[in-house]
């Protein structure tokens, strides 16, 4: 797909479906590979013992909450870039400005996230977590904090390349990251290739290595790819564009808060599990990792939908906006129906990829039970992800953020806490609360999308 053809509307929904598939396919594949990168960390750390595994689980939850928030902040550059391509007039300059100010925000936001990660130990103690787990998580996150800025920068570069019609690079860079992550964990966690065995600290260093590698790889691609270098994305990187930075921050802050609200719900679920037992934390981590792998498919579709709807929004084509959104939402829900069937059919097989039932029987049994609930909320998760993506495409982020915060926290967290403790359902209660929150958010975001004409979102 050439850059010059990006902003052109397809003739019908079949053409839109093909265009979405061409864009979403590499992004979905890259997302799945990225989960393999995360899974490598889980597999290596799980063999260090229950306490290090719990510490890494809580630390990575916090890292992901902050990291996703910062990616959401700079991710506002993506619909702005797509809209500029859709308008076509002055696209090169507008794309460059959005990318440049996105980089500035990535560094600024990353510094704030680093500060919070360095406070992990006291934060976990305040949350009532086991003292040994909190101490190890604190040491882990101090090293892991070094990965925040390169991780956010690489995410911005990935989104920019996709919005400019080159999503395939994401697959290549993530494949490289997978190899680097495997070798780095093998070398640093247990000590190979003449390096010392650093245990949990080695896993954190491996994550830093992966993030830095990905950043340099994307920078090289944006600089050298003949279809991308025409935008001179790194040109005058030191030059401020105050109005564009405010525009990205205004659009991106609600995205960041919405993602933090969602990540915070799952992170708080981990904290609730920590108040139950270490076994509950470990089972939660395994089941959540499996569910998260499935989620990467609608998440990739949502990323592509933001771009496709953004093209239509920039072109001021309301019919194209409606068609692009409808195709994306139907695709996301359809795919998650298939993954829900898989989780329901073979949960034991999936759990055995992470833990050995012979030695970790309690963790495995509980993880299998949790996946039964996950099979249900797959549909909700896919619907809310794609609905949020299409709304970002029309640069509607503030109201969706409020709907997400309400659904995740006023509904999801409250129900999870009530079911887990006063009603005595324990870990299963926590996950039924997650399902309730996702269900409410998906319904509200779909309602928001279907009301876009009255709200003048597609004008």
Short mmCIF file of C-alpha atoms in Angstrom, two decimals:
data_model
loop_
_atom_site.label_atom_id
_atom_site.label_comp_id
_atom_site.label_asym_id
_atom_site.label_seq_id
_atom_site.Cartn_x
_atom_site.Cartn_y
_atom_site.Cartn_z
CA UNK A 1 0.00 0.00 0.00
CA UNK A 2 1.60 3.28 -1.05
CA UNK A 3 1.49 6.41 1.05
CA UNK A 4 -0.23 8.30 -1.76
CA UNK A 5 -3.17 5.87 -1.85
CA UNK A 6 -3.83 5.86 1.90
CA UNK A 7 -6.46 8.58 2.05
CA UNK A 8 -8.71 7.16 -0.67
CA UNK A 9 -12.11 5.72 0.25
CA UNK A 10 -12.92 2.14 -0.88
CA UNK A 11 -15.96 1.58 -3.06
CA UNK A 12 -17.90 -0.61 -0.60
CA UNK A 13 -17.66 -2.53 2.67
CA UNK A 14 -15.73 -5.36 1.00
CA UNK A 15 -13.04 -2.93 -0.06
CA UNK A 16 -12.98 -1.50 3.46
CA UNK A 17 -12.69 -5.00 4.93
CA UNK A 18 -9.73 -5.75 2.65
CA UNK A 19 -8.05 -2.46 3.54
CA UNK A 20 -8.60 -3.10 7.26
CA UNK A 21 -7.19 -6.62 6.95
CA UNK A 22 -4.07 -5.41 5.13
CA UNK A 23 -3.44 -2.92 7.90
CA UNK A 24 -4.55 -5.01 10.88
CA UNK A 25 -2.88 -8.27 9.85
CA UNK A 26 0.73 -7.22 10.52
CA UNK A 27 -0.33 -5.32 13.65
CA UNK A 28 -2.15 -8.35 15.07
CA UNK A 29 0.82 -10.58 14.29
CA UNK A 30 3.19 -8.07 15.91
CA UNK A 31 0.94 -7.85 18.98
CA UNK A 32 0.92 -11.62 19.34
CA UNK A 33 4.68 -11.75 19.02
CA UNK A 34 4.92 -9.00 21.63
CA UNK A 35 2.93 -11.17 24.00
CA UNK A 36 5.42 -13.93 23.30
CA UNK A 37 8.12 -11.49 24.44
CA UNK A 38 6.16 -10.92 27.68
CA UNK A 39 5.51 -14.66 28.02
CA UNK A 40 9.25 -15.36 27.88
CA UNK A 41 9.72 -13.16 30.93
CA UNK A 42 6.91 -14.99 32.75
CA UNK A 43 8.29 -18.43 31.89
CA UNK A 44 11.81 -17.60 33.10
CA UNK A 45 10.75 -15.79 36.27
CA UNK A 46 8.18 -18.48 37.20
CA UNK A 47 11.08 -20.89 37.69
CA UNK A 48 12.69 -18.66 40.31
CA UNK A 49 10.01 -19.47 42.90
CA UNK A 50 6.67 -18.18 44.16
CA UNK A 51 7.89 -14.96 45.82
CA UNK A 52 10.01 -13.71 42.87
CA UNK A 53 7.18 -14.65 40.50
CA UNK A 54 4.66 -12.69 42.57
CA UNK A 55 7.07 -9.73 42.78
CA UNK A 56 7.62 -9.70 39.03
CA UNK A 57 3.87 -10.03 38.41
CA UNK A 58 3.03 -6.99 40.51
CA UNK A 59 5.99 -5.01 39.16
CA UNK A 60 5.12 -5.74 35.55
CA UNK A 61 1.48 -4.80 36.19
CA UNK A 62 2.61 -1.40 37.44
CA UNK A 63 5.04 -0.99 34.54
CA UNK A 64 2.33 -1.84 32.03
CA UNK A 65 -0.21 0.50 33.62
CA UNK A 66 2.22 3.42 33.43
CA UNK A 67 3.65 2.40 30.07
CA UNK A 68 0.24 1.99 28.45
CA UNK A 69 -0.76 5.34 29.87
CA UNK A 70 2.24 7.05 28.30
CA UNK A 71 1.66 5.23 25.01
CA UNK A 72 -1.94 6.44 25.11
CA UNK A 73 -0.73 10.00 25.66
CA UNK A 74 1.57 10.01 22.62
CA UNK A 75 -0.82 7.72 20.73
CA UNK A 76 -2.99 10.75 20.01
CA UNK A 77 -0.46 11.49 17.28
CA UNK A 78 -1.79 8.47 15.37
CA UNK A 79 -5.33 9.78 14.59
CA UNK A 80 -3.87 13.23 13.92
CA UNK A 81 -1.44 11.73 11.40
CA UNK A 82 -4.23 9.67 9.82
CA UNK A 83 -6.49 12.72 9.56
CA UNK A 84 -3.67 14.71 7.94
CA UNK A 85 -3.26 11.96 5.34
CA UNK A 86 -7.03 11.96 4.77
CA UNK A 87 -7.06 15.73 4.21
CA UNK A 88 -4.03 15.36 1.92
CA UNK A 89 -3.30 19.11 1.89
CA UNK A 90 -0.02 19.83 3.70
CA UNK A 91 0.17 16.24 4.93
CA UNK A 92 3.96 15.94 5.07
CA UNK A 93 4.44 18.94 7.33
CA UNK A 94 1.50 18.03 9.58
CA UNK A 95 2.68 14.43 9.97
CA UNK A 96 6.18 15.58 10.90
CA UNK A 97 4.88 18.03 13.50
CA UNK A 98 2.68 15.42 15.16
CA UNK A 99 5.50 12.90 15.29
CA UNK A 100 8.02 15.39 16.65
CA UNK A 101 5.78 16.59 19.47
CA UNK A 102 4.85 13.00 20.18
CA UNK A 103 8.54 12.30 20.83
CA UNK A 104 8.76 15.25 23.19
CA UNK A 105 5.77 14.00 25.16
CA UNK A 106 7.18 10.46 25.21
CA UNK A 107 10.30 11.67 27.00
CA UNK A 108 8.43 13.97 29.40
CA UNK A 109 5.81 11.37 30.29
CA UNK A 110 8.42 8.65 30.53
CA UNK A 111 10.34 10.58 33.17
CA UNK A 112 7.22 10.80 35.32
CA UNK A 113 6.59 7.06 34.93
CA UNK A 114 10.19 6.33 35.91
CA UNK A 115 9.74 8.29 39.13
CA UNK A 116 6.63 6.29 40.06
CA UNK A 117 8.33 2.96 39.30
CA UNK A 118 11.13 3.85 41.68
CA UNK A 119 8.49 4.10 44.43
CA UNK A 120 7.15 0.58 43.81
CA UNK A 121 8.20 -0.95 47.15
CA UNK A 122 6.50 1.62 49.42
CA UNK A 123 3.44 1.70 47.18
CA UNK A 124 3.02 -2.07 47.43
CA UNK A 125 3.51 -1.99 51.21
CA UNK A 126 0.77 0.66 51.44
CA UNK A 127 -1.44 -1.65 49.38
CA UNK A 128 -1.01 -4.37 51.98
CA UNK A 129 1.24 -6.70 49.97
CA UNK A 130 3.66 -9.20 51.49
CA UNK A 131 6.85 -7.43 52.65
CA UNK A 132 9.22 -9.81 50.85
CA UNK A 133 7.23 -9.52 47.63
CA UNK A 134 7.18 -5.71 47.88
CA UNK A 135 10.95 -5.52 48.47
CA UNK A 136 11.79 -7.71 45.48
CA UNK A 137 9.27 -5.89 43.27
CA UNK A 138 10.87 -2.57 44.22
CA UNK A 139 14.36 -3.72 43.20
CA UNK A 140 12.93 -5.19 40.00
CA UNK A 141 11.10 -1.98 39.03
CA UNK A 142 14.09 0.28 39.69
CA UNK A 143 15.87 -1.46 36.84
CA UNK A 144 12.73 -1.87 34.73
CA UNK A 145 12.09 1.89 34.89
CA UNK A 146 14.97 2.36 32.43
CA UNK A 147 12.84 0.69 29.77
CA UNK A 148 9.94 3.18 29.93
CA UNK A 149 11.17 5.97 27.63
CA UNK A 150 12.52 3.67 24.89
CA UNK A 151 9.33 1.57 25.09
CA UNK A 152 7.09 4.63 24.60
CA UNK A 153 9.28 6.00 21.81
CA UNK A 154 9.25 2.69 19.97
CA UNK A 155 5.44 2.51 20.32
CA UNK A 156 5.13 5.99 18.80
CA UNK A 157 7.39 5.02 15.90
CA UNK A 158 5.42 1.84 15.34
CA UNK A 159 2.10 3.70 15.24
CA UNK A 160 3.54 6.29 12.88
CA UNK A 161 4.86 3.69 10.46
CA UNK A 162 1.46 1.95 10.47
CA UNK A 163 -0.45 5.20 9.91
CA UNK A 164 1.83 5.91 6.95
CA UNK A 165 0.99 2.58 5.35
CA UNK A 166 3.92 0.44 6.50
CA UNK A 167 2.55 -1.78 9.32
CA UNK A 168 4.76 -4.71 8.30
CA UNK A 169 7.79 -3.19 9.99
CA UNK A 170 6.11 -3.75 13.35
CA UNK A 171 6.16 -7.50 12.73
CA UNK A 172 9.87 -7.50 11.87
CA UNK A 173 10.92 -5.39 14.85
CA UNK A 174 8.83 -7.46 17.26
CA UNK A 175 10.36 -10.66 15.88
CA UNK A 176 13.81 -9.20 16.56
CA UNK A 177 12.66 -8.24 20.06
CA UNK A 178 11.50 -11.81 20.67
CA UNK A 179 14.92 -13.23 19.81
CA UNK A 180 16.71 -10.58 21.88
CA UNK A 181 14.37 -11.20 24.83
CA UNK A 182 14.91 -14.94 24.71
CA UNK A 183 18.69 -14.65 24.60
CA UNK A 184 18.84 -11.89 27.22
CA UNK A 185 16.65 -13.79 29.69
CA UNK A 186 18.58 -17.00 29.11
CA UNK A 187 21.86 -15.21 29.69
CA UNK A 188 20.93 -12.95 32.59
CA UNK A 189 18.32 -14.78 34.68
CA UNK A 190 20.15 -18.08 35.17
CA UNK A 191 23.64 -17.08 34.04
CA UNK A 192 24.86 -18.26 30.63
CA UNK A 193 27.37 -17.10 28.02
CA UNK A 194 29.79 -16.31 30.84
CA UNK A 195 27.41 -13.88 32.55
CA UNK A 196 26.37 -14.05 36.23
CA UNK A 197 22.97 -15.41 37.26
CA UNK A 198 21.04 -12.27 38.26
CA UNK A 199 17.63 -13.81 38.83
CA UNK A 200 14.84 -11.25 38.96
CA UNK A 201 17.22 -8.36 38.24
CA UNK A 202 18.36 -10.21 35.13
CA UNK A 203 14.79 -10.36 33.85
CA UNK A 204 14.45 -6.59 34.32
CA UNK A 205 17.73 -5.99 32.47
CA UNK A 206 16.52 -8.22 29.65
CA UNK A 207 13.39 -6.07 29.31
CA UNK A 208 15.50 -2.92 29.14
CA UNK A 209 17.64 -4.50 26.44
CA UNK A 210 14.57 -5.41 24.39
CA UNK A 211 13.09 -1.90 24.63
CA UNK A 212 16.32 -0.18 23.60
CA UNK A 213 16.81 -2.59 20.70
CA UNK A 214 13.29 -1.95 19.40
CA UNK A 215 13.73 1.82 19.62
CA UNK A 216 16.93 1.82 17.58
CA UNK A 217 15.39 -0.56 15.03
CA UNK A 218 12.34 1.64 14.48
CA UNK A 219 14.47 4.79 14.28
CA UNK A 220 16.58 3.19 11.57
CA UNK A 221 13.45 2.16 9.65
CA UNK A 222 11.86 5.62 9.79
CA UNK A 223 15.12 7.15 8.65
CA UNK A 224 15.96 4.73 5.83
CA UNK A 225 12.67 3.35 4.42
CA UNK A 226 12.17 5.06 1.07
CA UNK A 227 8.40 5.33 1.57
CA UNK A 228 8.75 6.89 5.02
CA UNK A 229 11.81 9.09 4.73
CA UNK A 230 9.94 11.55 2.49
CA UNK A 231 8.31 12.80 5.70
CA UNK A 232 11.72 13.67 7.29
CA UNK A 233 10.31 12.61 10.64
CA UNK A 234 13.45 13.41 12.60
CA UNK A 235 13.98 16.75 10.91
CA UNK A 236 14.42 19.62 13.37
CA UNK A 237 13.53 17.35 16.26
CA UNK A 238 14.62 20.09 18.67
CA UNK A 239 12.08 22.62 17.36
CA UNK A 240 8.98 23.06 19.57
CA UNK A 241 5.46 23.25 18.16
CA UNK A 242 3.47 24.47 21.14
CA UNK A 243 0.04 24.32 19.52
CA UNK A 244 0.57 20.77 18.24
CA UNK A 245 1.89 19.59 21.58
CA UNK A 246 -1.19 20.96 23.32
CA UNK A 247 -3.40 19.30 20.70
CA UNK A 248 -1.74 15.92 21.21
CA UNK A 249 -1.83 16.25 24.99
CA UNK A 250 -5.48 17.34 24.98
CA UNK A 251 -6.49 14.42 22.78
CA UNK A 252 -4.04 11.97 24.35
CA UNK A 253 -4.57 12.61 28.06
CA UNK A 254 -8.07 11.04 27.99
CA UNK A 255 -6.68 8.07 26.01
CA UNK A 256 -3.95 7.67 28.63
CA UNK A 257 -6.41 7.91 31.53
CA UNK A 258 -8.76 5.44 29.86
CA UNK A 259 -5.96 2.93 29.33
CA UNK A 260 -4.69 3.48 32.87
CA UNK A 261 -8.23 2.91 34.16
CA UNK A 262 -8.39 -0.39 32.29
CA UNK A 263 -4.88 -1.45 33.21
CA UNK A 264 -5.49 -0.27 36.75
CA UNK A 265 -8.55 -2.50 37.00
CA UNK A 266 -6.50 -5.57 36.09
CA UNK A 267 -3.61 -4.37 38.24
CA UNK A 268 -5.93 -3.84 41.21
CA UNK A 269 -7.29 -7.31 40.58
CA UNK A 270 -3.73 -8.53 41.11
CA UNK A 271 -3.59 -6.57 44.37
CA UNK A 272 -6.88 -8.14 45.48
CA UNK A 273 -5.41 -11.54 44.66
CA UNK A 274 -2.38 -10.62 46.76
CA UNK A 275 -4.65 -10.13 49.74
CA UNK A 276 -5.97 -13.67 49.22
CA UNK A 277 -2.74 -15.66 48.70
CA UNK A 278 0.46 -15.96 46.69
CA UNK A 279 -1.15 -18.89 44.87
CA UNK A 280 -3.99 -16.60 43.80
CA UNK A 281 -1.51 -14.04 42.42
CA UNK A 282 0.33 -16.69 40.42
CA UNK A 283 -2.86 -18.23 38.99
CA UNK A 284 -4.18 -14.77 38.15
CA UNK A 285 -0.92 -13.95 36.32
CA UNK A 286 -1.10 -17.12 34.23
CA UNK A 287 -4.78 -16.78 33.33
CA UNK A 288 -4.45 -13.06 32.61
CA UNK A 289 -1.47 -13.66 30.35
CA UNK A 290 -3.45 -16.19 28.32
CA UNK A 291 -6.45 -13.85 28.07
CA UNK A 292 -4.14 -10.99 27.12
CA UNK A 293 -2.71 -13.00 24.23
CA UNK A 294 -6.21 -13.44 22.81
CA UNK A 295 -6.88 -9.72 23.35
CA UNK A 296 -4.04 -8.78 21.01
CA UNK A 297 -6.21 -9.67 18.01
CA UNK A 298 -8.98 -7.10 18.61
CA UNK A 299 -6.37 -4.67 19.89
CA UNK A 300 -4.59 -4.89 16.54
CA UNK A 301 -7.92 -4.43 14.77
CA UNK A 302 -8.60 -1.41 16.99
CA UNK A 303 -5.23 0.10 16.07
CA UNK A 304 -5.98 -0.35 12.39
CA UNK A 305 -9.53 0.97 12.88
CA UNK A 306 -8.22 4.19 14.43
CA UNK A 307 -6.16 4.76 11.29
CA UNK A 308 -8.88 3.79 8.82
CA UNK A 309 -11.53 5.90 10.54
CA UNK A 310 -8.95 8.69 10.89
CA UNK A 311 -8.42 8.75 7.12
CA UNK A 312 -12.18 9.06 6.60
CA UNK A 313 -12.51 11.71 9.30
CA UNK A 314 -9.74 13.78 7.74
CA UNK A 315 -11.40 13.44 4.35
CA UNK A 316 -14.73 14.61 5.91
CA UNK A 317 -16.50 11.56 4.47
CA UNK A 318 -19.23 10.60 6.97
CA UNK A 319 -20.29 7.51 5.00
CA UNK A 320 -16.73 6.22 4.97
CA UNK A 321 -16.44 6.89 8.71
CA UNK A 322 -19.58 4.82 9.34
CA UNK A 323 -18.46 1.98 7.04
CA UNK A 324 -14.95 1.80 8.48
CA UNK A 325 -16.26 1.73 12.03
CA UNK A 326 -18.89 -0.90 11.34
CA UNK A 327 -16.47 -3.24 9.57
CA UNK A 328 -13.94 -2.94 12.41
CA UNK A 329 -16.45 -3.55 15.21
CA UNK A 330 -17.99 -6.60 13.54
CA UNK A 331 -14.51 -8.00 12.84
CA UNK A 332 -13.38 -7.54 16.44
CA UNK A 333 -16.42 -9.19 18.00
CA UNK A 334 -16.32 -12.06 15.50
CA UNK A 335 -12.70 -12.87 16.22
CA UNK A 336 -13.20 -12.80 19.97
CA UNK A 337 -16.12 -15.22 19.68
CA UNK A 338 -13.64 -17.71 18.22
CA UNK A 339 -11.03 -17.14 20.95
CA UNK A 340 -13.74 -17.49 23.63
CA UNK A 341 -14.54 -20.96 22.27
CA UNK A 342 -10.85 -21.89 22.42
CA UNK A 343 -10.48 -20.81 26.07
CA UNK A 344 -13.62 -22.73 26.96
CA UNK A 345 -12.57 -25.88 25.11
CA UNK A 346 -8.94 -26.42 26.16
CA UNK A 347 -8.07 -24.35 29.26
CA UNK A 348 -5.90 -27.09 30.77
CA UNK A 349 -3.71 -27.34 27.71
CA UNK A 350 -3.13 -23.58 27.73
CA UNK A 351 -2.31 -23.45 31.45
CA UNK A 352 0.25 -26.25 31.12
CA UNK A 353 2.29 -24.00 28.84
CA UNK A 354 3.03 -21.85 31.90
CA UNK A 355 2.97 -24.05 34.99
CA UNK A 356 3.50 -27.74 35.71
CA UNK A 357 0.40 -29.23 37.38
CA UNK A 358 2.60 -31.87 39.02
CA UNK A 359 4.53 -29.29 41.06
CA UNK A 360 2.16 -26.29 40.96
CA UNK A 361 -1.18 -28.06 41.11
CA UNK A 362 -3.05 -25.40 43.09
CA UNK A 363 -1.97 -22.61 40.74
CA UNK A 364 -2.87 -24.65 37.66
CA UNK A 365 -6.32 -25.66 38.96
CA UNK A 366 -7.23 -22.09 39.88
CA UNK A 367 -5.95 -20.70 36.57
CA UNK A 368 -8.18 -23.17 34.69
CA UNK A 369 -11.20 -21.98 36.68
CA UNK A 370 -10.38 -18.34 35.94
CA UNK A 371 -10.14 -19.05 32.22
CA UNK A 372 -13.76 -20.17 32.30
CA UNK A 373 -14.70 -16.60 33.21
CA UNK A 374 -12.20 -15.21 30.69
CA UNK A 375 -13.98 -17.11 27.92
CA UNK A 376 -17.07 -15.03 28.66
CA UNK A 377 -15.46 -11.61 28.84
CA UNK A 378 -13.53 -12.13 25.58
CA UNK A 379 -16.55 -10.83 23.69
CA UNK A 380 -16.83 -7.75 25.91
CA UNK A 381 -13.10 -7.10 25.70
CA UNK A 382 -13.08 -7.25 21.90
CA UNK A 383 -16.10 -4.97 21.58
CA UNK A 384 -14.78 -2.29 23.94
CA UNK A 385 -11.31 -2.31 22.40
CA UNK A 386 -12.50 -1.78 18.82
CA UNK A 387 -15.23 0.68 19.83
CA UNK A 388 -12.62 2.79 21.62
CA UNK A 389 -10.39 2.54 18.55
CA UNK A 390 -12.99 3.85 16.12
CA UNK A 391 -13.87 6.67 18.50
CA UNK A 392 -10.20 7.67 18.62
CA UNK A 393 -10.30 7.78 14.84
CA UNK A 394 -12.87 10.60 14.98
CA UNK A 395 -10.83 12.22 17.76
CA UNK A 396 -13.47 11.57 20.40
CA UNK A 397 -11.59 10.67 23.56
CA UNK A 398 -12.89 12.69 26.52
CA UNK A 399 -16.37 11.14 26.89
CA UNK A 400 -15.09 7.59 26.18
CA UNK A 401 -12.56 8.11 28.98
CA UNK A 402 -15.33 8.99 31.43
CA UNK A 403 -17.35 5.97 30.34
CA UNK A 404 -14.31 3.73 30.81
CA UNK A 405 -13.51 5.05 34.29
CA UNK A 406 -17.14 4.59 35.34
CA UNK A 407 -17.44 1.07 33.93
CA UNK A 408 -14.08 -0.22 35.11
CA UNK A 409 -14.08 1.25 38.60
CA UNK A 410 -17.63 2.09 39.71
CA UNK A 411 -18.83 -1.23 38.29
CA UNK A 412 -15.91 -3.62 37.73
CA UNK A 413 -13.74 -2.98 40.78
CA UNK A 414 -16.63 -2.56 43.20
CA UNK A 415 -18.22 -5.82 42.12
CA UNK A 416 -14.85 -7.61 42.20
CA UNK A 417 -14.13 -6.47 45.75
CA UNK A 418 -17.65 -7.28 46.98
CA UNK A 419 -17.74 -10.73 45.43
CA UNK A 420 -14.21 -11.63 46.54
CA UNK A 421 -14.43 -10.67 50.20
CA UNK A 422 -17.83 -9.88 51.77
CA UNK A 423 -19.53 -12.55 49.63
CA UNK A 424 -16.65 -15.00 49.99
CA UNK A 425 -16.12 -15.92 46.33
CA UNK A 426 -12.37 -15.28 46.48
CA UNK A 427 -10.42 -15.27 43.20
CA UNK A 428 -13.46 -16.20 41.11
CA UNK A 429 -15.30 -13.19 42.50
CA UNK A 430 -12.48 -10.93 41.38
CA UNK A 431 -12.73 -12.22 37.82
CA UNK A 432 -16.52 -11.97 37.70
CA UNK A 433 -16.04 -8.33 38.65
CA UNK A 434 -13.64 -7.90 35.72
CA UNK A 435 -16.25 -9.41 33.39
CA UNK A 436 -18.92 -7.03 34.68
CA UNK A 437 -16.72 -3.98 34.18
CA UNK A 438 -15.78 -4.96 30.64
CA UNK A 439 -19.40 -5.69 29.76
CA UNK A 440 -20.58 -2.26 30.91
CA UNK A 441 -17.76 -0.42 29.14
CA UNK A 442 -18.34 -2.27 25.86
CA UNK A 443 -22.06 -1.41 25.93
CA UNK A 444 -21.40 2.26 26.72
CA UNK A 445 -18.74 2.72 24.03
CA UNK A 446 -20.88 1.05 21.39
CA UNK A 447 -23.73 3.35 22.41
CA UNK A 448 -21.39 6.33 22.05
CA UNK A 449 -20.32 5.22 18.57
CA UNK A 450 -23.85 4.67 17.33
CA UNK A 451 -24.78 8.14 18.55
CA UNK A 452 -21.91 9.86 16.76
CA UNK A 453 -24.09 11.65 14.19
CA UNK A 454 -26.20 13.39 16.79
CA UNK A 455 -23.00 14.26 18.67
CA UNK A 456 -21.49 15.72 15.48
CA UNK A 457 -18.57 13.30 15.68
CA UNK A 458 -18.54 12.50 11.96
CA UNK A 459 -19.18 15.97 10.57
#
